[in-house]
Short mmCIF file of N, CA and C in Angstrom, two decimals:
data_model
loop_
_atom_site.label_atom_id
_atom_site.label_comp_id
_atom_site.label_asym_id
_atom_site.label_seq_id
_atom_site.Cartn_x
_atom_site.Cartn_y
_atom_site.Cartn_z
N UNK A 894 -168.37 53.85 -194.11
CA UNK A 894 -167.99 55.25 -193.86
C UNK A 894 -168.07 55.52 -192.37
N UNK A 895 -167.11 56.24 -191.86
CA UNK A 895 -167.08 56.53 -190.43
C UNK A 895 -168.06 57.64 -190.08
N UNK A 896 -168.40 57.69 -188.81
CA UNK A 896 -169.33 58.70 -188.30
C UNK A 896 -168.66 60.08 -188.35
N UNK A 897 -169.31 61.04 -188.98
CA UNK A 897 -168.77 62.39 -189.09
C UNK A 897 -169.63 63.40 -188.33
N UNK A 898 -170.43 62.91 -187.37
CA UNK A 898 -171.34 63.81 -186.65
C UNK A 898 -170.60 64.85 -185.81
N UNK A 899 -169.31 64.64 -185.59
CA UNK A 899 -168.53 65.59 -184.79
C UNK A 899 -168.08 66.80 -185.60
N UNK A 900 -168.32 66.78 -186.92
CA UNK A 900 -167.92 67.90 -187.79
C UNK A 900 -169.14 68.79 -188.02
N UNK A 901 -169.03 70.09 -187.77
CA UNK A 901 -170.17 70.97 -187.99
C UNK A 901 -170.64 70.93 -189.45
N UNK A 902 -171.91 71.12 -189.64
CA UNK A 902 -172.48 71.12 -191.00
C UNK A 902 -171.80 72.21 -191.84
N UNK A 903 -171.46 71.85 -193.07
CA UNK A 903 -170.83 72.79 -193.98
C UNK A 903 -169.32 72.84 -193.88
N UNK A 904 -168.74 72.05 -192.98
CA UNK A 904 -167.29 72.01 -192.81
C UNK A 904 -166.74 70.67 -193.27
N UNK A 905 -165.43 70.63 -193.47
CA UNK A 905 -164.74 69.40 -193.83
C UNK A 905 -163.85 69.00 -192.66
N UNK A 906 -163.20 67.87 -192.75
CA UNK A 906 -162.33 67.40 -191.67
C UNK A 906 -161.19 68.38 -191.39
N UNK A 907 -160.69 69.04 -192.43
CA UNK A 907 -159.61 70.01 -192.27
C UNK A 907 -160.14 71.38 -192.67
N UNK A 908 -160.04 72.34 -191.76
CA UNK A 908 -160.47 73.71 -192.03
C UNK A 908 -159.33 74.65 -191.69
N UNK A 909 -158.76 75.35 -192.68
CA UNK A 909 -157.66 76.27 -192.39
C UNK A 909 -158.09 77.40 -191.46
N UNK A 910 -157.21 77.73 -190.54
CA UNK A 910 -157.42 78.85 -189.64
C UNK A 910 -156.22 79.78 -189.76
N UNK A 911 -156.43 80.95 -190.34
CA UNK A 911 -155.36 81.90 -190.62
C UNK A 911 -155.20 82.89 -189.48
N UNK A 912 -154.00 83.42 -189.33
CA UNK A 912 -153.74 84.50 -188.39
C UNK A 912 -153.19 85.67 -189.20
N UNK A 913 -153.70 86.87 -188.93
CA UNK A 913 -153.31 88.05 -189.69
C UNK A 913 -152.95 89.19 -188.76
N UNK A 914 -152.05 90.04 -189.22
CA UNK A 914 -151.76 91.27 -188.48
C UNK A 914 -152.92 92.26 -188.59
N UNK A 915 -153.81 92.05 -189.59
CA UNK A 915 -154.98 92.90 -189.79
C UNK A 915 -156.08 92.07 -190.44
N UNK A 916 -156.81 91.32 -189.63
CA UNK A 916 -157.84 90.42 -190.16
C UNK A 916 -158.96 91.19 -190.85
N UNK A 917 -159.29 92.40 -190.38
CA UNK A 917 -160.31 93.20 -191.08
C UNK A 917 -159.90 93.44 -192.53
N UNK A 918 -158.67 93.88 -192.73
CA UNK A 918 -158.17 94.13 -194.09
C UNK A 918 -158.06 92.83 -194.88
N UNK A 919 -157.64 91.75 -194.23
CA UNK A 919 -157.54 90.46 -194.90
C UNK A 919 -158.90 90.02 -195.43
N UNK A 920 -159.93 90.13 -194.61
CA UNK A 920 -161.27 89.72 -195.04
C UNK A 920 -161.74 90.54 -196.24
N UNK A 921 -161.46 91.84 -196.21
CA UNK A 921 -161.83 92.69 -197.35
C UNK A 921 -161.07 92.25 -198.60
N UNK A 922 -159.77 92.00 -198.46
CA UNK A 922 -158.96 91.55 -199.59
C UNK A 922 -159.48 90.23 -200.15
N UNK A 923 -159.75 89.25 -199.29
CA UNK A 923 -160.21 87.94 -199.77
C UNK A 923 -161.55 88.05 -200.49
N UNK A 924 -162.41 88.96 -200.06
CA UNK A 924 -163.68 89.18 -200.76
C UNK A 924 -163.42 89.75 -202.15
N UNK A 925 -162.54 90.75 -202.24
CA UNK A 925 -162.25 91.38 -203.53
C UNK A 925 -161.46 90.46 -204.46
N UNK A 926 -160.47 89.77 -203.92
CA UNK A 926 -159.57 88.96 -204.75
C UNK A 926 -160.16 87.61 -205.13
N UNK A 927 -160.84 86.95 -204.19
CA UNK A 927 -161.27 85.57 -204.40
C UNK A 927 -162.77 85.36 -204.28
N UNK A 928 -163.54 86.43 -204.09
CA UNK A 928 -164.98 86.28 -203.95
C UNK A 928 -165.40 85.67 -202.62
N UNK A 929 -164.56 85.81 -201.59
CA UNK A 929 -164.88 85.25 -200.28
C UNK A 929 -166.14 85.89 -199.72
N UNK A 930 -166.91 85.06 -199.01
CA UNK A 930 -168.14 85.52 -198.37
C UNK A 930 -167.99 85.32 -196.86
N UNK A 931 -168.09 86.40 -196.13
CA UNK A 931 -167.99 86.32 -194.67
C UNK A 931 -169.26 85.70 -194.11
N UNK A 932 -169.09 84.73 -193.20
CA UNK A 932 -170.22 84.02 -192.60
C UNK A 932 -170.45 84.46 -191.16
N UNK A 933 -169.37 84.73 -190.44
CA UNK A 933 -169.47 85.05 -189.02
C UNK A 933 -168.27 85.91 -188.62
N UNK A 934 -168.52 86.84 -187.72
CA UNK A 934 -167.41 87.66 -187.19
C UNK A 934 -167.65 87.93 -185.71
N UNK A 935 -166.62 87.66 -184.91
CA UNK A 935 -166.62 87.99 -183.50
C UNK A 935 -165.60 89.10 -183.30
N UNK A 936 -166.06 90.34 -183.11
CA UNK A 936 -165.11 91.44 -182.97
C UNK A 936 -164.37 91.37 -181.64
N UNK A 937 -163.17 91.90 -181.62
CA UNK A 937 -162.43 92.10 -180.39
C UNK A 937 -162.76 93.52 -179.95
N UNK A 938 -163.61 93.63 -178.96
CA UNK A 938 -164.09 94.95 -178.53
C UNK A 938 -162.99 95.82 -177.95
N UNK A 939 -161.91 95.21 -177.48
CA UNK A 939 -160.80 95.98 -176.91
C UNK A 939 -159.97 96.65 -177.99
N UNK A 940 -159.78 95.97 -179.11
CA UNK A 940 -158.87 96.47 -180.14
C UNK A 940 -159.58 96.95 -181.41
N UNK A 941 -160.85 96.56 -181.58
CA UNK A 941 -161.55 96.86 -182.83
C UNK A 941 -161.20 95.88 -183.93
N UNK A 942 -160.38 94.90 -183.59
CA UNK A 942 -159.97 93.89 -184.57
C UNK A 942 -160.92 92.71 -184.62
N UNK A 943 -160.39 91.59 -185.07
CA UNK A 943 -161.18 90.38 -185.25
C UNK A 943 -160.66 89.30 -184.31
N UNK A 944 -161.50 88.90 -183.35
CA UNK A 944 -161.14 87.80 -182.47
C UNK A 944 -161.26 86.47 -183.22
N UNK A 945 -162.30 86.37 -184.05
CA UNK A 945 -162.52 85.16 -184.85
C UNK A 945 -163.52 85.52 -185.95
N UNK A 946 -163.25 85.04 -187.14
CA UNK A 946 -164.22 85.19 -188.24
C UNK A 946 -164.16 83.93 -189.09
N UNK A 947 -165.27 83.65 -189.72
CA UNK A 947 -165.36 82.52 -190.64
C UNK A 947 -165.81 83.05 -191.99
N UNK A 948 -165.21 82.51 -193.04
CA UNK A 948 -165.58 82.92 -194.39
C UNK A 948 -165.49 81.72 -195.31
N UNK A 949 -166.10 81.87 -196.48
CA UNK A 949 -166.10 80.79 -197.47
C UNK A 949 -165.56 81.30 -198.79
N UNK A 950 -164.79 80.44 -199.41
CA UNK A 950 -164.38 80.63 -200.80
C UNK A 950 -164.91 79.41 -201.52
N UNK A 951 -165.86 79.63 -202.42
CA UNK A 951 -166.52 78.48 -203.04
C UNK A 951 -167.23 77.67 -201.98
N UNK A 952 -166.98 76.35 -201.96
CA UNK A 952 -167.64 75.50 -200.97
C UNK A 952 -166.74 75.19 -199.78
N UNK A 953 -165.67 75.95 -199.61
CA UNK A 953 -164.72 75.69 -198.53
C UNK A 953 -164.77 76.76 -197.45
N UNK A 954 -164.73 76.31 -196.21
CA UNK A 954 -164.73 77.21 -195.06
C UNK A 954 -163.31 77.48 -194.60
N UNK A 955 -163.06 78.72 -194.22
CA UNK A 955 -161.78 79.12 -193.63
C UNK A 955 -162.09 79.98 -192.42
N UNK A 956 -161.13 80.06 -191.50
CA UNK A 956 -161.27 80.91 -190.32
C UNK A 956 -160.09 81.87 -190.29
N UNK A 957 -160.28 82.99 -189.58
CA UNK A 957 -159.20 83.97 -189.47
C UNK A 957 -159.35 84.74 -188.17
N UNK A 958 -158.23 85.18 -187.63
CA UNK A 958 -158.23 86.06 -186.46
C UNK A 958 -157.03 86.98 -186.55
N UNK A 959 -157.06 88.02 -185.74
CA UNK A 959 -155.88 88.84 -185.56
C UNK A 959 -154.88 88.06 -184.71
N UNK A 960 -153.67 88.61 -184.60
CA UNK A 960 -152.65 87.97 -183.77
C UNK A 960 -153.06 88.01 -182.30
N UNK A 961 -152.80 86.90 -181.63
CA UNK A 961 -152.94 86.78 -180.18
C UNK A 961 -151.73 85.99 -179.69
N UNK A 962 -150.57 86.65 -179.53
CA UNK A 962 -149.35 85.93 -179.18
C UNK A 962 -149.47 85.08 -177.92
N UNK A 963 -150.23 85.55 -176.93
CA UNK A 963 -150.36 84.77 -175.69
C UNK A 963 -151.12 83.47 -175.92
N UNK A 964 -151.83 83.38 -177.03
CA UNK A 964 -152.59 82.19 -177.39
C UNK A 964 -151.87 81.38 -178.47
N UNK A 965 -150.70 81.85 -178.88
CA UNK A 965 -149.93 81.15 -179.90
C UNK A 965 -150.31 81.49 -181.32
N UNK A 966 -151.11 82.53 -181.50
CA UNK A 966 -151.53 82.94 -182.85
C UNK A 966 -150.64 84.08 -183.33
N UNK A 967 -149.72 83.76 -184.23
CA UNK A 967 -148.78 84.73 -184.78
C UNK A 967 -148.93 84.73 -186.30
N UNK A 968 -149.07 85.90 -186.88
CA UNK A 968 -149.20 86.01 -188.34
C UNK A 968 -147.85 85.75 -189.00
N UNK A 969 -147.86 85.11 -190.17
CA UNK A 969 -146.60 84.88 -190.87
C UNK A 969 -146.10 86.16 -191.51
N UNK A 970 -144.79 86.26 -191.64
CA UNK A 970 -144.23 87.36 -192.43
C UNK A 970 -144.43 87.04 -193.90
N UNK A 971 -144.28 85.77 -194.25
CA UNK A 971 -144.57 85.27 -195.59
C UNK A 971 -144.73 83.76 -195.48
N UNK A 972 -145.45 83.19 -196.41
CA UNK A 972 -145.68 81.75 -196.43
C UNK A 972 -144.47 81.07 -197.05
N UNK A 973 -143.75 80.31 -196.26
CA UNK A 973 -142.49 79.73 -196.74
C UNK A 973 -142.67 78.45 -197.53
N UNK A 974 -143.64 77.63 -197.20
CA UNK A 974 -143.66 76.33 -197.85
C UNK A 974 -144.98 75.90 -198.43
N UNK A 975 -146.05 76.46 -198.04
CA UNK A 975 -147.35 75.98 -198.49
C UNK A 975 -148.14 77.06 -199.18
N UNK A 976 -149.25 76.64 -199.74
CA UNK A 976 -150.16 77.58 -200.40
C UNK A 976 -151.56 77.02 -200.32
N UNK A 977 -152.52 77.89 -200.37
CA UNK A 977 -153.90 77.47 -200.51
C UNK A 977 -154.18 77.32 -202.00
N UNK A 978 -154.94 76.30 -202.36
CA UNK A 978 -155.27 76.09 -203.77
C UNK A 978 -156.77 76.28 -203.93
N UNK A 979 -157.15 77.12 -204.88
CA UNK A 979 -158.55 77.38 -205.17
C UNK A 979 -158.83 76.94 -206.60
N UNK A 980 -159.79 76.04 -206.77
CA UNK A 980 -160.23 75.71 -208.13
C UNK A 980 -161.24 76.76 -208.56
N UNK A 981 -161.01 77.33 -209.73
CA UNK A 981 -161.81 78.43 -210.26
C UNK A 981 -162.29 78.08 -211.66
N UNK A 982 -163.38 78.69 -212.12
CA UNK A 982 -163.86 78.40 -213.48
C UNK A 982 -162.97 79.00 -214.57
N UNK A 983 -162.24 80.09 -214.26
CA UNK A 983 -161.40 80.76 -215.26
C UNK A 983 -160.13 81.24 -214.56
N UNK A 984 -159.04 80.50 -214.74
CA UNK A 984 -157.77 80.81 -214.06
C UNK A 984 -157.27 82.21 -214.42
N UNK A 985 -157.32 82.56 -215.69
CA UNK A 985 -156.80 83.85 -216.12
C UNK A 985 -157.57 85.00 -215.47
N UNK A 986 -158.90 84.90 -215.47
CA UNK A 986 -159.73 85.95 -214.87
C UNK A 986 -159.51 86.02 -213.36
N UNK A 987 -159.39 84.87 -212.70
CA UNK A 987 -159.16 84.85 -211.25
C UNK A 987 -157.82 85.48 -210.91
N UNK A 988 -156.81 85.20 -211.71
CA UNK A 988 -155.48 85.77 -211.51
C UNK A 988 -155.54 87.30 -211.66
N UNK A 989 -156.16 87.78 -212.72
CA UNK A 989 -156.27 89.22 -212.94
C UNK A 989 -157.04 89.89 -211.80
N UNK A 990 -158.12 89.25 -211.33
CA UNK A 990 -158.91 89.80 -210.23
C UNK A 990 -158.07 89.90 -208.96
N UNK A 991 -157.31 88.85 -208.65
CA UNK A 991 -156.49 88.85 -207.44
C UNK A 991 -155.42 89.94 -207.51
N UNK A 992 -154.75 90.06 -208.64
CA UNK A 992 -153.71 91.08 -208.80
C UNK A 992 -154.32 92.48 -208.72
N UNK A 993 -155.48 92.67 -209.33
CA UNK A 993 -156.15 93.97 -209.27
C UNK A 993 -156.55 94.33 -207.84
N UNK A 994 -156.83 93.31 -207.02
CA UNK A 994 -157.22 93.55 -205.63
C UNK A 994 -156.01 93.80 -204.72
N UNK A 995 -154.79 93.62 -205.25
CA UNK A 995 -153.61 93.91 -204.46
C UNK A 995 -152.68 92.73 -204.22
N UNK A 996 -152.99 91.57 -204.78
CA UNK A 996 -152.10 90.42 -204.65
C UNK A 996 -150.83 90.66 -205.46
N UNK A 997 -149.74 90.06 -205.03
CA UNK A 997 -148.49 90.11 -205.78
C UNK A 997 -148.44 88.92 -206.72
N UNK A 998 -148.17 89.17 -207.98
CA UNK A 998 -148.05 88.09 -208.96
C UNK A 998 -146.82 87.25 -208.63
N UNK A 999 -146.98 85.94 -208.56
CA UNK A 999 -145.87 85.02 -208.34
C UNK A 999 -145.59 84.24 -209.62
N UNK A 1000 -146.65 83.75 -210.24
CA UNK A 1000 -146.55 83.02 -211.51
C UNK A 1000 -147.83 83.27 -212.29
N UNK A 1001 -147.70 83.75 -213.51
CA UNK A 1001 -148.86 83.98 -214.35
C UNK A 1001 -149.50 82.67 -214.79
N UNK A 1002 -150.70 82.74 -215.36
CA UNK A 1002 -151.40 81.54 -215.79
C UNK A 1002 -150.60 80.73 -216.81
N UNK A 1003 -150.51 79.43 -216.56
CA UNK A 1003 -149.81 78.50 -217.45
C UNK A 1003 -150.52 77.16 -217.43
N UNK A 1004 -150.55 76.48 -218.59
CA UNK A 1004 -151.07 75.12 -218.66
C UNK A 1004 -150.04 74.17 -218.07
N UNK A 1005 -150.49 73.22 -217.23
CA UNK A 1005 -149.59 72.29 -216.55
C UNK A 1005 -149.77 70.87 -217.08
N UNK A 1006 -148.74 70.05 -216.93
CA UNK A 1006 -148.77 68.69 -217.47
C UNK A 1006 -149.78 67.80 -216.76
N UNK A 1007 -150.24 68.15 -215.59
CA UNK A 1007 -151.21 67.32 -214.87
C UNK A 1007 -152.65 67.66 -215.24
N UNK A 1008 -152.83 68.59 -216.18
CA UNK A 1008 -154.16 68.86 -216.71
C UNK A 1008 -154.81 70.13 -216.23
N UNK A 1009 -154.17 70.86 -215.34
CA UNK A 1009 -154.72 72.12 -214.84
C UNK A 1009 -154.02 73.30 -215.50
N UNK A 1010 -154.73 74.41 -215.55
CA UNK A 1010 -154.11 75.71 -215.85
C UNK A 1010 -153.97 76.38 -214.50
N UNK A 1011 -152.77 76.83 -214.14
CA UNK A 1011 -152.56 77.38 -212.81
C UNK A 1011 -151.87 78.74 -212.85
N UNK A 1012 -152.07 79.48 -211.78
CA UNK A 1012 -151.37 80.75 -211.53
C UNK A 1012 -151.16 80.83 -210.03
N UNK A 1013 -150.20 81.64 -209.61
CA UNK A 1013 -149.94 81.80 -208.18
C UNK A 1013 -149.79 83.27 -207.83
N UNK A 1014 -150.35 83.62 -206.67
CA UNK A 1014 -150.25 84.98 -206.15
C UNK A 1014 -149.92 84.92 -204.66
N UNK A 1015 -149.40 86.03 -204.15
CA UNK A 1015 -149.17 86.18 -202.71
C UNK A 1015 -150.07 87.31 -202.22
N UNK A 1016 -150.77 87.06 -201.12
CA UNK A 1016 -151.60 88.13 -200.59
C UNK A 1016 -150.75 89.07 -199.74
N UNK A 1017 -151.28 90.24 -199.41
CA UNK A 1017 -150.49 91.21 -198.63
C UNK A 1017 -150.28 90.80 -197.17
N UNK A 1018 -150.84 89.65 -196.75
CA UNK A 1018 -150.84 89.28 -195.34
C UNK A 1018 -149.99 88.04 -195.05
N UNK A 1019 -149.18 87.61 -196.03
CA UNK A 1019 -148.22 86.55 -195.78
C UNK A 1019 -148.58 85.18 -196.32
N UNK A 1020 -149.68 85.06 -197.04
CA UNK A 1020 -150.10 83.75 -197.55
C UNK A 1020 -150.01 83.70 -199.07
N UNK A 1021 -149.71 82.51 -199.58
CA UNK A 1021 -149.67 82.27 -201.02
C UNK A 1021 -150.91 81.49 -201.43
N UNK A 1022 -151.37 81.77 -202.65
CA UNK A 1022 -152.58 81.17 -203.18
C UNK A 1022 -152.30 80.66 -204.59
N UNK A 1023 -152.65 79.41 -204.84
CA UNK A 1023 -152.59 78.85 -206.19
C UNK A 1023 -154.00 78.84 -206.75
N UNK A 1024 -154.15 79.33 -207.95
CA UNK A 1024 -155.44 79.36 -208.63
C UNK A 1024 -155.38 78.31 -209.73
N UNK A 1025 -156.36 77.42 -209.77
CA UNK A 1025 -156.30 76.31 -210.72
C UNK A 1025 -157.63 76.13 -211.43
N UNK A 1026 -157.54 75.80 -212.71
CA UNK A 1026 -158.70 75.51 -213.54
C UNK A 1026 -158.45 74.15 -214.20
N UNK A 1027 -159.35 73.21 -213.96
CA UNK A 1027 -159.22 71.88 -214.58
C UNK A 1027 -159.44 72.01 -216.07
N UNK A 1028 -158.46 71.55 -216.86
CA UNK A 1028 -158.55 71.66 -218.32
C UNK A 1028 -158.64 70.31 -219.02
N UNK A 1029 -157.97 69.28 -218.46
CA UNK A 1029 -157.95 67.97 -219.11
C UNK A 1029 -157.71 66.90 -218.06
N UNK A 1030 -157.86 65.66 -218.47
CA UNK A 1030 -157.65 64.51 -217.59
C UNK A 1030 -156.57 63.61 -218.17
N UNK A 1031 -155.30 63.98 -218.04
CA UNK A 1031 -154.25 63.13 -218.57
C UNK A 1031 -154.17 61.80 -217.82
N UNK A 1032 -153.67 60.80 -218.50
CA UNK A 1032 -153.50 59.49 -217.87
C UNK A 1032 -152.33 59.55 -216.89
N UNK A 1033 -152.25 58.59 -215.97
CA UNK A 1033 -151.09 58.55 -215.07
C UNK A 1033 -149.77 58.48 -215.84
N UNK A 1034 -149.76 57.79 -216.97
CA UNK A 1034 -148.55 57.70 -217.78
C UNK A 1034 -148.18 59.07 -218.37
N UNK A 1035 -149.18 59.82 -218.83
CA UNK A 1035 -148.92 61.16 -219.37
C UNK A 1035 -148.41 62.11 -218.28
N UNK A 1036 -148.95 61.97 -217.08
CA UNK A 1036 -148.48 62.81 -215.97
C UNK A 1036 -147.04 62.45 -215.62
N UNK A 1037 -146.74 61.16 -215.57
CA UNK A 1037 -145.36 60.73 -215.28
C UNK A 1037 -144.39 61.24 -216.33
N UNK A 1038 -144.79 61.20 -217.59
CA UNK A 1038 -143.95 61.73 -218.67
C UNK A 1038 -143.75 63.23 -218.51
N UNK A 1039 -144.82 63.94 -218.17
CA UNK A 1039 -144.71 65.38 -217.93
C UNK A 1039 -143.76 65.69 -216.78
N UNK A 1040 -143.81 64.88 -215.73
CA UNK A 1040 -142.91 65.10 -214.60
C UNK A 1040 -141.46 64.87 -215.00
N UNK A 1041 -141.21 63.88 -215.84
CA UNK A 1041 -139.84 63.63 -216.30
C UNK A 1041 -139.30 64.82 -217.09
N UNK A 1042 -140.18 65.53 -217.78
CA UNK A 1042 -139.77 66.67 -218.60
C UNK A 1042 -139.88 68.01 -217.86
N UNK A 1043 -140.35 67.97 -216.62
CA UNK A 1043 -140.59 69.18 -215.84
C UNK A 1043 -139.27 69.87 -215.54
N UNK A 1044 -139.24 71.17 -215.75
CA UNK A 1044 -138.00 71.93 -215.55
C UNK A 1044 -137.89 72.59 -214.20
N UNK A 1045 -138.79 72.29 -213.25
CA UNK A 1045 -138.79 72.98 -211.97
C UNK A 1045 -137.90 72.47 -210.98
#
């Protein structure tokens, strides 16, 4: 195993860093929708916004800031190609919680051929989130068969 002493304790090799038009509101939404816990916040004293904040969803760390165009930090209008995936104990309950907190429903909870039950939502700040609950452990052959029959 390689030396990982360069990674801060509690972090992984990849840590998402989000940019928001309103990081204060985003942090509140993530707490309500996904149970996020704020760990650190550096306020921007000039604007009252967020220069940098760190939060956790489950055992994963994420970072967020307001837009700083001169630094290359621009919030998305919407997430075009990717999504964050959160494994949750109850996909249906997590989906309902996110929608109740203000997320837009993208796909309701459904059982998938790869063994997860998943749902998808879009947050009000331009990011998409997949909610997943592990339900079974299909074999590679069963997954390949499911992909052949996939209608997407």
